[in-house]
Amino acid sequence: METQEIQAKQQAELHSQLWAMANDLRGNMDASEFKNYILGLIFYRYLSDQLLSFINKELEDDDVTYEEAWEDEEYREDIIDILTDEDNGLGYIIEPENLYSTLIDKININAFDISMLAKAVNDLSESTLGKKSQRDFENLFDDMDLNSSKLGRAEADRSKLIAKVMLKINDINFHYEDAEIDVLGDAYEYLIGQFAASAGKKAGEFYTPQQVSKLLAKLVTIGKTKLKNVYDPACGSGSLLLRVANEVDKKNMSFYGQELTSTTYNLARMNMLLHGIPFNHFDIENNDTLEHPNDEHMSMRFEAVVANPPYSAKWSADPKFLDDERFSAYGKLAPKSKADYAFVQHMLYLLDDSGTMAVVLPHGVLFRGAAEGVIRKYLIKEKNWLDAVIGLPANLFFGTSIPTCILVFKKCKTHDDIFFIDASKEFESGKNQNRLTDANIQKIMDTYIKREDVDKYAHCASLEEIEENDYNLNIPRYVDTFEEEEEIDIKAVMKEIKELEAKRAELDKEIDVYLKELGLLED
């Protein structure tokens, strides 16, 4: 079965279950709120399942259950040490009475109330205090307000509603290890798409469709079986970082990112843990990447850098940034109204000399002038870092129909050219969005690796050719996709028109006869 078929099957199953849960909640609150409860509970169940599996392996030779071991003080101390070990532990503790499965058992015998869940979540968070994992867990469940009156005015009403959702989540089979979909990210996109069209306008800022992520991941991992680290300055739900991990051996790989929106930042941390990334192998920062980059990240260099930053976002463009090492060499700052090149400059600063960077941007970055033109010329002429420009189809991203492109950068280029691919027609039409198929991705990758001209699809342009075009990278300047229209035979067309007119005159006469017989037309 092809990857996209597996994705479609897993998505359909997940979506039907999410729809059922959303129907339980949507009469009480807005979609942007109830998605937080669904995703928070999905995540709590995962952490609980993961911990129970981890502990059961530790206790399998002792012939004792987790509940029994917890009651024994000596066992309990050992379990706490194992779970909070900074190198090999999970970084958190869920006591047996707080396990998701235990709460489900209580629901099934009508012995559950919402305060039990609130206590369980709070206890989990407190178990990380003072530990290396604290930063990765703190405030993680803030968006799931279990005391909200929107769940019900009385505690009994809130308990009943949450219990109903928990039972449905308990029925979901996540296939954590072999999931072809980003469970949390996909759930988030689905909930926005179905119930929050207004909120969804900004969805493209933090969620990249799996197939686009897959293409970016393949581009930065060509010829590599492992990566030391990967970085995304606008990481959103973290799905793009995780997709890069799918292309290589992720053992000992570290993930770094930054995200401005707190809710999405929480989602990214959840997503890392949900996909089995140990707490000490990822570092996600909650702040504005351009204005306040993480100090630790700034001191590092990354083998792979990927991003789908917010298109043409605003930033301060404060003159002080002309002294910032990320921007100073270019002599110009990206304009206040369009931060696209500011993200590019930031990413390139952190790219390792032997690394590869791939970023999705609006087409305007290819040809806009003024400061952006100066920056683009510097990247091409002075540095020769731009390796490829790949034009993508329109309407790939949720919330925006604009066509986009992928820019691929390498600091270690050995050739003086830029490879252009026009993949704007490489897509499968969908109900709401277009999508790249596995075949579309493979064609792009094969073409990029071969780096040979393909009629009406790809062209390898020399730097001289780029210079002749005044460093304008608009794809039609390099890849001619013009299709000549078939020559029209005017004489044949005129003859056909005359024949049609004659036939119409005959029909008019026949109709007149019928109308006269019916008395509807006078002689």
Coordinates of C-alpha atoms in Angstrom, one line a residue:
M1 CA 0.0 0.0 0.0
E2 CA 1.4 3.4 -1.0
T3 CA 2.2 5.9 1.8
Q4 CA -0.6 8.2 0.8
E5 CA -3.1 5.4 0.9
I6 CA -2.0 4.4 4.5
Q7 CA -2.2 8.1 5.4
A8 CA -5.7 8.4 4.0
K9 CA -6.9 5.3 5.9
Q10 CA -5.3 6.4 9.2
Q11 CA -6.7 9.9 8.7
A12 CA -10.2 8.7 7.9
E13 CA -10.3 6.6 11.1
L14 CA -8.9 9.4 13.2
H15 CA -11.3 12.0 11.7
S16 CA -14.4 10.0 12.3
Q17 CA -13.5 9.6 15.9
L18 CA -12.6 13.2 16.3
W19 CA -15.9 14.2 14.7
A20 CA -17.8 12.1 17.3
M21 CA -15.8 13.8 20.2
A22 CA -16.3 17.3 18.7
N23 CA -20.0 16.7 18.5
D24 CA -20.0 16.0 22.2
L25 CA -18.2 19.3 22.9
R26 CA -19.2 21.8 20.2
G27 CA -22.6 22.7 21.7
N28 CA -20.7 24.0 24.8
M29 CA -17.8 25.9 23.3
D30 CA -16.0 27.2 20.2
A31 CA -13.9 24.8 18.2
S32 CA -10.7 26.7 19.1
E33 CA -11.4 25.8 22.7
F34 CA -12.6 22.2 22.4
K35 CA -9.7 21.2 20.3
N36 CA -7.5 22.0 23.3
Y37 CA -9.4 19.5 25.4
I38 CA -9.3 16.7 22.8
L39 CA -5.6 17.1 22.1
G40 CA -4.8 17.5 25.8
L41 CA -6.6 14.3 26.6
I42 CA -5.1 12.4 23.7
F43 CA -1.7 13.5 24.9
Y44 CA -2.4 12.5 28.6
R45 CA -3.5 9.1 27.4
Y46 CA -0.2 8.7 25.4
L47 CA 2.0 9.7 28.4
S48 CA 0.1 7.3 30.6
D49 CA 0.4 4.4 28.1
Q50 CA 4.0 5.1 27.5
L51 CA 4.8 5.2 31.3
L52 CA 2.9 2.0 31.9
S53 CA 4.7 0.2 29.1
F54 CA 8.1 1.5 30.3
I55 CA 7.5 0.4 33.9
N56 CA 6.1 -3.0 33.0
K57 CA 9.4 -3.7 31.1
E58 CA 11.4 -2.7 34.2
L59 CA 9.2 -5.0 36.4
E60 CA 8.8 -8.0 34.1
D61 CA 11.4 -10.1 36.0
D62 CA 10.0 -9.2 39.4
D63 CA 6.5 -10.7 38.9
V64 CA 4.9 -7.6 40.4
T65 CA 2.4 -5.1 39.0
Y66 CA 3.0 -1.3 38.9
E67 CA 0.3 -0.8 41.5
E68 CA 1.8 -3.4 43.8
A69 CA 5.3 -2.0 43.3
W70 CA 4.1 1.5 44.1
E71 CA 2.7 0.4 47.4
D72 CA 6.2 -0.9 48.4
E73 CA 8.3 2.0 49.6
E74 CA 11.6 0.5 48.4
Y75 CA 10.2 -0.3 45.0
R76 CA 8.6 3.2 44.7
E77 CA 11.9 5.0 45.3
D78 CA 13.5 2.8 42.6
I79 CA 10.7 3.6 40.2
I80 CA 10.9 7.3 40.8
D81 CA 14.7 7.2 40.2
I82 CA 14.3 5.3 37.0
L83 CA 11.5 7.5 35.6
T84 CA 13.3 10.8 36.4
D85 CA 16.8 9.6 35.3
E86 CA 18.2 12.5 33.2
D87 CA 19.7 10.2 30.5
N88 CA 17.3 7.2 30.2
G89 CA 14.1 8.1 32.0
L90 CA 10.9 9.6 30.8
G91 CA 11.2 12.8 32.8
Y92 CA 7.8 12.5 34.5
I93 CA 5.8 10.4 36.9
I94 CA 2.1 9.2 36.7
E95 CA 1.1 7.3 39.9
P96 CA -1.0 4.2 39.3
E97 CA -4.2 5.9 40.6
N98 CA -3.7 8.6 38.0
L99 CA -3.1 6.4 34.9
Y100 CA -5.5 7.0 32.1
S101 CA -6.5 3.3 32.2
T102 CA -7.3 3.7 35.9
L103 CA -9.5 6.8 35.2
I104 CA -11.3 4.8 32.5
D105 CA -12.0 2.0 35.0
K106 CA -13.5 4.6 37.3
I107 CA -15.6 6.0 34.6
N108 CA -16.9 2.5 33.8
I109 CA -18.1 2.0 37.3
N110 CA -19.5 5.6 37.7
A111 CA -16.8 6.5 40.2
F112 CA -15.1 9.3 38.2
D113 CA -15.3 13.0 38.7
I114 CA -13.3 15.7 36.8
S115 CA -11.3 16.6 39.9
M116 CA -9.5 13.3 39.6
L117 CA -8.3 14.2 36.1
A118 CA -7.3 17.7 37.3
K119 CA -5.3 16.2 40.1
A120 CA -3.7 13.6 37.8
V121 CA -2.6 16.4 35.3
N122 CA -1.3 18.6 38.2
D123 CA 0.6 15.7 39.8
L124 CA 2.3 14.9 36.5
S125 CA 3.4 18.5 36.1
E126 CA 4.7 18.7 39.7
S127 CA 6.7 15.5 39.2
T128 CA 9.0 17.3 36.8
L129 CA 9.7 20.3 39.1
G130 CA 13.4 20.8 39.7
K131 CA 14.2 18.1 37.1
K132 CA 15.9 18.6 33.7
S133 CA 12.6 17.8 32.1
Q134 CA 10.7 20.7 33.8
R135 CA 11.0 23.1 30.9
D136 CA 9.6 20.6 28.5
F137 CA 6.5 19.9 30.7
E138 CA 5.7 23.1 32.4
N139 CA 2.4 24.7 31.4
L140 CA 1.8 21.9 28.9
F141 CA -1.8 21.5 29.9
D142 CA -2.6 25.2 30.4
D143 CA -5.0 25.2 27.4
M144 CA -7.2 22.5 28.9
D145 CA -9.1 24.3 31.6
L146 CA -11.0 21.6 33.5
N147 CA -12.7 24.2 35.7
S148 CA -14.3 26.1 32.8
S149 CA -18.0 26.6 33.1
K150 CA -18.2 25.9 29.3
L151 CA -17.8 22.2 30.2
G152 CA -20.9 22.6 32.4
R153 CA -21.9 24.7 35.3
A154 CA -21.9 21.9 37.9
E155 CA -19.0 19.6 38.5
A156 CA -21.2 16.6 37.8
D157 CA -22.0 18.0 34.3
R158 CA -18.3 18.7 33.6
S159 CA -17.4 15.2 34.8
K160 CA -20.0 13.6 32.6
L161 CA -18.9 15.5 29.5
I162 CA -15.2 14.9 30.0
A163 CA -15.8 11.2 30.8
K164 CA -17.7 10.8 27.5
V165 CA -14.7 12.3 25.5
M166 CA -12.2 10.2 27.5
L167 CA -14.0 7.0 26.6
K168 CA -13.9 7.9 22.9
I169 CA -10.2 8.7 23.1
N170 CA -9.7 5.3 24.8
D171 CA -11.1 3.7 21.6
I172 CA -8.5 5.3 19.3
N173 CA -5.7 3.1 18.0
F174 CA -2.8 5.5 17.5
H175 CA -0.2 3.0 16.1
Y176 CA 2.4 5.3 17.7
E177 CA 5.5 3.7 16.2
D178 CA 4.2 3.1 12.7
A179 CA 1.9 6.1 12.2
E180 CA 2.2 7.6 8.8
I181 CA 0.3 10.6 10.0
D182 CA 1.3 13.3 12.5
V183 CA -1.5 12.3 15.0
L184 CA -1.6 15.6 16.9
G185 CA -0.9 17.8 14.0
D186 CA -3.4 16.0 11.8
A187 CA -6.0 16.2 14.6
Y188 CA -5.3 19.9 14.9
E189 CA -5.6 20.6 11.2
Y190 CA -8.8 18.6 11.0
L191 CA -10.5 20.4 13.9
I192 CA -9.6 23.8 12.5
G193 CA -10.7 22.8 9.0
Q194 CA -14.1 21.4 10.2
F195 CA -15.1 23.8 12.8
A196 CA -13.1 27.0 12.9
A197 CA -12.9 28.6 9.4
S198 CA -12.2 32.0 10.9
A199 CA -9.3 30.7 13.1
G200 CA -8.1 28.5 10.2
K201 CA -7.0 31.5 8.2
K202 CA -3.8 31.5 10.2
A203 CA -3.4 27.7 10.2
G204 CA -0.8 27.7 7.5
E205 CA 1.5 29.5 10.0
F206 CA 1.9 26.5 12.2
Y207 CA 0.9 23.4 10.2
T208 CA 2.6 22.1 7.1
P209 CA 0.7 19.4 5.2
Q210 CA 2.5 16.0 5.5
Q211 CA 3.4 15.7 1.8
V212 CA 5.0 19.1 1.8
S213 CA 6.9 18.3 5.0
K214 CA 8.0 15.0 3.4
L215 CA 9.4 16.8 0.4
L216 CA 11.3 19.3 2.5
A217 CA 12.6 16.4 4.7
K218 CA 13.8 14.5 1.6
L219 CA 15.6 17.6 0.3
V220 CA 17.7 18.1 3.4
T221 CA 18.6 14.5 3.9
I222 CA 19.8 13.5 0.4
G223 CA 22.7 11.0 0.8
K224 CA 22.4 10.9 4.6
T225 CA 21.4 8.0 6.8
K226 CA 21.7 10.0 10.1
L227 CA 21.7 13.6 11.3
K228 CA 23.2 15.1 14.4
N229 CA 20.5 17.7 14.6
V230 CA 17.7 19.6 12.8
Y231 CA 16.3 23.1 13.4
D232 CA 13.1 24.9 12.5
P233 CA 12.8 28.6 13.5
A234 CA 8.9 28.6 13.0
C235 CA 8.2 25.1 14.1
G236 CA 4.5 25.3 14.7
S237 CA 3.2 21.8 15.8
G238 CA 6.7 20.3 15.2
S239 CA 5.4 18.1 12.4
L240 CA 8.1 19.2 10.0
L241 CA 10.9 18.4 12.4
L242 CA 9.5 15.0 13.0
R243 CA 9.1 14.4 9.3
V244 CA 12.9 15.0 8.8
A245 CA 13.5 12.3 11.5
N246 CA 11.5 9.8 9.4
E247 CA 14.1 10.1 6.6
V248 CA 17.1 9.1 8.7
D249 CA 18.0 7.0 11.7
K250 CA 16.7 9.3 14.5
K251 CA 18.6 7.6 17.3
N252 CA 20.7 10.2 19.1
M253 CA 19.3 12.9 16.9
S254 CA 18.4 16.2 18.5
F255 CA 15.5 18.6 17.6
Y256 CA 15.5 22.3 18.0
G257 CA 12.8 24.9 17.2
Q258 CA 11.2 28.1 18.2
E259 CA 7.5 29.0 18.1
L260 CA 5.8 32.3 19.0
T261 CA 2.2 31.1 19.7
S262 CA 1.9 29.6 23.2
T263 CA -0.8 27.1 22.3
T264 CA 1.1 25.9 19.3
Y265 CA 4.3 25.8 21.3
N266 CA 2.5 23.4 23.7
L267 CA 1.4 21.3 20.8
A268 CA 4.9 21.0 19.5
R269 CA 6.3 19.7 22.8
M270 CA 3.4 17.3 23.0
N271 CA 4.1 16.1 19.5
M272 CA 7.8 15.5 20.3
L273 CA 6.9 13.3 23.2
L274 CA 4.0 11.6 21.4
H275 CA 6.5 10.5 18.7
G276 CA 8.9 9.0 21.2
I277 CA 11.5 11.8 21.2
P278 CA 13.1 11.8 24.7
F279 CA 12.7 15.0 26.7
N280 CA 16.5 15.5 26.6
H281 CA 16.7 15.2 22.8
F282 CA 14.5 18.3 21.9
D283 CA 14.6 22.0 22.8
I284 CA 11.6 24.0 21.7
E285 CA 11.6 27.7 22.7
N286 CA 8.4 29.9 23.1
N287 CA 9.4 33.3 21.7
D288 CA 9.7 35.5 18.6
T289 CA 12.5 33.9 16.6
L290 CA 13.6 37.1 14.7
E291 CA 13.3 39.5 17.6
H292 CA 14.4 37.2 20.4
P293 CA 16.2 34.1 19.2
N294 CA 17.2 31.5 21.8
D295 CA 20.8 32.2 23.0
E296 CA 21.6 28.5 23.1
H297 CA 20.4 28.0 19.5
M298 CA 22.4 31.0 18.3
S299 CA 25.6 29.4 19.6
M300 CA 24.9 26.2 17.6
R301 CA 25.1 25.1 13.9
F302 CA 22.7 22.7 12.4
E303 CA 23.1 20.0 9.8
A304 CA 19.5 20.4 8.6
V305 CA 17.4 23.5 8.7
V306 CA 13.8 23.5 7.5
A307 CA 10.8 25.9 7.8
N308 CA 7.5 27.0 6.6
P309 CA 7.5 30.4 8.2
P310 CA 4.4 32.7 8.2
Y311 CA 4.3 34.3 4.8
S312 CA 5.2 38.0 4.5
A313 CA 4.9 38.4 8.3
K314 CA 5.6 41.8 9.9
W315 CA 8.6 42.4 12.0
S316 CA 10.3 45.5 13.6
A317 CA 13.2 45.7 11.1
D318 CA 14.8 47.8 13.8
P319 CA 18.1 49.4 12.6
K320 CA 19.9 47.7 15.6
F321 CA 19.7 44.5 13.6
L322 CA 22.2 45.9 11.1
D323 CA 24.8 45.1 13.8
D324 CA 23.3 41.6 14.4
E325 CA 25.6 39.0 12.9
R326 CA 22.6 37.3 11.2
F327 CA 21.9 40.4 9.1
S328 CA 24.9 42.7 9.1
A329 CA 26.8 41.3 6.1
Y330 CA 23.9 42.0 3.7
G331 CA 23.8 45.8 4.3
K332 CA 20.0 45.8 4.1
L333 CA 17.2 44.5 6.3
A334 CA 14.1 42.8 5.1
P335 CA 11.2 45.3 5.0
K336 CA 8.9 45.7 8.0
S337 CA 5.9 44.3 6.1
K338 CA 7.7 41.2 4.7
A339 CA 9.9 39.2 7.0
D340 CA 10.5 36.4 4.5
Y341 CA 14.2 37.2 3.9
A342 CA 14.7 37.9 7.6
F343 CA 13.8 34.3 8.2
V344 CA 16.1 33.2 5.4
Q345 CA 19.0 35.2 6.8
H346 CA 18.4 33.8 10.4
M347 CA 18.3 30.3 9.1
L348 CA 21.4 30.6 7.0
Y349 CA 23.3 32.0 10.0
L350 CA 22.6 28.8 11.9
L351 CA 23.2 26.4 9.0
D352 CA 26.3 24.3 9.3
D353 CA 28.9 24.6 6.5
S354 CA 28.1 21.1 5.4
G355 CA 24.4 21.3 6.0
T356 CA 21.3 21.8 3.8
M357 CA 18.4 24.2 4.3
A358 CA 15.0 24.0 2.7
V359 CA 12.3 26.7 3.3
V360 CA 8.8 27.3 1.9
L361 CA 8.1 30.9 0.9
P362 CA 5.7 32.9 -1.2
H363 CA 6.7 33.6 -4.9
G364 CA 7.4 37.2 -4.1
V365 CA 10.8 36.4 -2.7
L366 CA 11.9 35.4 -6.2
F367 CA 11.4 38.8 -7.8
R368 CA 10.6 41.6 -5.4
G369 CA 13.1 44.5 -5.5
A370 CA 14.4 47.1 -3.1
A371 CA 16.0 45.6 0.1
E372 CA 14.8 42.1 -0.8
G373 CA 16.5 42.4 -4.2
V374 CA 19.8 43.5 -2.5
I375 CA 19.6 40.5 -0.1
R376 CA 18.8 38.1 -3.0
K377 CA 21.7 39.3 -5.1
Y378 CA 24.1 39.0 -2.2
L379 CA 23.1 35.4 -1.6
I380 CA 23.6 34.5 -5.2
K381 CA 26.5 36.6 -6.4
E382 CA 28.6 37.0 -3.2
K383 CA 27.9 33.7 -1.5
N384 CA 26.6 31.3 -4.1
W385 CA 24.5 29.6 -1.4
L386 CA 21.2 29.2 -3.3
D387 CA 21.1 25.7 -4.8
A388 CA 17.6 25.3 -6.2
V389 CA 14.2 27.0 -6.7
I390 CA 11.2 24.6 -6.8
G391 CA 7.8 26.0 -7.7
L392 CA 4.9 24.3 -5.9
P393 CA 1.2 24.1 -6.9
A394 CA -1.3 26.7 -5.6
N395 CA -3.7 25.8 -2.8
L396 CA -1.5 23.3 -1.0
F397 CA -1.8 25.0 2.4
F398 CA -4.8 25.3 4.7
G399 CA -6.0 28.9 4.9
T400 CA -4.2 30.2 1.8
S401 CA -4.5 29.5 -1.9
I402 CA -1.3 31.4 -3.0
P403 CA 1.3 29.4 -4.9
T404 CA 4.6 28.9 -3.0
C405 CA 8.1 27.8 -3.7
I406 CA 10.9 26.0 -1.9
L407 CA 14.3 27.5 -1.8
V408 CA 17.2 25.0 -1.1
F409 CA 20.4 26.4 0.2
K410 CA 23.9 24.9 0.7
K411 CA 27.0 26.6 2.0
C412 CA 29.2 23.9 0.5
K413 CA 28.0 24.2 -3.2
T414 CA 30.6 23.1 -5.7
H415 CA 28.7 24.3 -8.8
D416 CA 28.1 27.8 -10.1
D417 CA 24.4 27.4 -11.1
I418 CA 20.9 27.4 -9.7
F419 CA 18.5 24.6 -10.5
F420 CA 14.9 25.5 -11.3
I421 CA 11.9 23.1 -11.2
D422 CA 8.4 24.1 -12.1
A423 CA 6.3 21.6 -10.2
S424 CA 3.2 23.9 -10.2
K425 CA 1.1 21.3 -12.2
E426 CA 2.3 18.3 -10.1
F427 CA -0.7 17.7 -7.8
E428 CA -3.8 15.8 -7.1
S429 CA -7.0 17.9 -6.7
G430 CA -8.8 17.6 -3.3
K431 CA -12.1 18.8 -2.0
N432 CA -10.6 21.8 -0.2
Q433 CA -6.9 21.7 -1.0
N434 CA -4.6 20.3 -3.6
R435 CA -2.1 17.8 -2.5
L436 CA 1.3 16.3 -3.6
T437 CA 1.2 12.6 -4.3
D438 CA 4.1 10.2 -3.6
A439 CA 4.6 10.2 -7.4
N440 CA 4.8 14.0 -7.6
I441 CA 7.4 14.0 -4.8
Q442 CA 9.5 11.3 -6.4
K443 CA 9.5 13.1 -9.7
I444 CA 10.7 16.3 -8.0
M445 CA 13.4 14.5 -6.1
D446 CA 14.6 12.5 -9.1
T447 CA 14.8 15.6 -11.2
Y448 CA 16.6 17.6 -8.4
I449 CA 19.2 14.8 -7.9
K450 CA 20.0 14.4 -11.6
R451 CA 20.1 18.2 -12.1
E452 CA 19.5 18.0 -15.8
D453 CA 17.2 20.1 -18.0
V454 CA 13.7 18.7 -18.6
D455 CA 11.6 20.4 -21.3
K456 CA 8.9 22.5 -19.7
Y457 CA 9.8 21.3 -16.2
A458 CA 13.4 22.0 -15.1
H459 CA 16.4 24.1 -16.1
C460 CA 19.9 24.5 -14.7
A461 CA 20.7 28.2 -15.0
S462 CA 24.2 29.5 -14.8
L463 CA 25.1 32.5 -12.6
E464 CA 25.7 34.4 -15.8
E465 CA 22.1 33.7 -16.9
I466 CA 20.8 34.8 -13.5
E467 CA 22.9 38.0 -13.7
E468 CA 21.4 38.7 -17.2
N469 CA 18.0 38.6 -15.5
D470 CA 19.1 41.1 -12.9
Y471 CA 18.9 38.4 -10.2
N472 CA 15.2 38.0 -10.8
L473 CA 14.4 34.3 -10.0
N474 CA 10.9 34.2 -11.3
I475 CA 10.6 30.6 -12.5
P476 CA 9.0 31.3 -16.0
R477 CA 12.2 33.2 -16.9
Y478 CA 14.1 29.9 -16.7
V479 CA 11.5 27.2 -17.3
D480 CA 9.4 27.8 -20.4
T481 CA 6.0 26.2 -19.9
F482 CA 4.3 27.9 -22.8
E483 CA 2.2 25.6 -24.8
E484 CA 1.6 26.7 -28.5
E485 CA -2.1 26.6 -29.3
E486 CA -3.1 24.6 -32.3
E487 CA -3.4 26.7 -35.5
I488 CA -7.0 27.5 -36.3
D489 CA -8.3 26.9 -39.9
I490 CA -10.4 30.0 -40.4
K491 CA -12.0 28.7 -43.7
A492 CA -13.0 25.5 -42.0
V493 CA -14.5 27.3 -39.1
M494 CA -16.5 29.7 -41.4
K495 CA -17.8 26.7 -43.4
E496 CA -18.9 25.0 -40.1
I497 CA -20.7 28.2 -39.0
K498 CA -22.6 28.5 -42.3
E499 CA -23.6 24.8 -42.1
L500 CA -24.9 25.3 -38.5
E501 CA -26.8 28.4 -39.5
A502 CA -28.4 26.5 -42.3
K503 CA -29.4 23.7 -39.9
R504 CA -30.9 26.3 -37.5
A505 CA -33.0 27.8 -40.3
E506 CA -34.4 24.4 -41.2
L507 CA -35.2 23.8 -37.5
D508 CA -36.9 27.2 -37.2
K509 CA -39.2 26.3 -40.2
E510 CA -40.1 22.9 -38.6
I511 CA -40.9 24.6 -35.3
D512 CA -43.1 27.2 -37.0
V513 CA -45.2 24.4 -38.6
Y514 CA -45.8 22.8 -35.2
L515 CA -46.7 26.1 -33.6
K516 CA -49.2 26.9 -36.3
E517 CA -50.8 23.4 -35.8
L518 CA -51.2 24.2 -32.1
G519 CA -52.7 27.6 -32.9
L520 CA -49.8 29.4 -31.2
L521 CA -48.5 31.1 -34.3
E522 CA -50.6 33.1 -36.8
D523 CA -50.2 32.8 -40.5

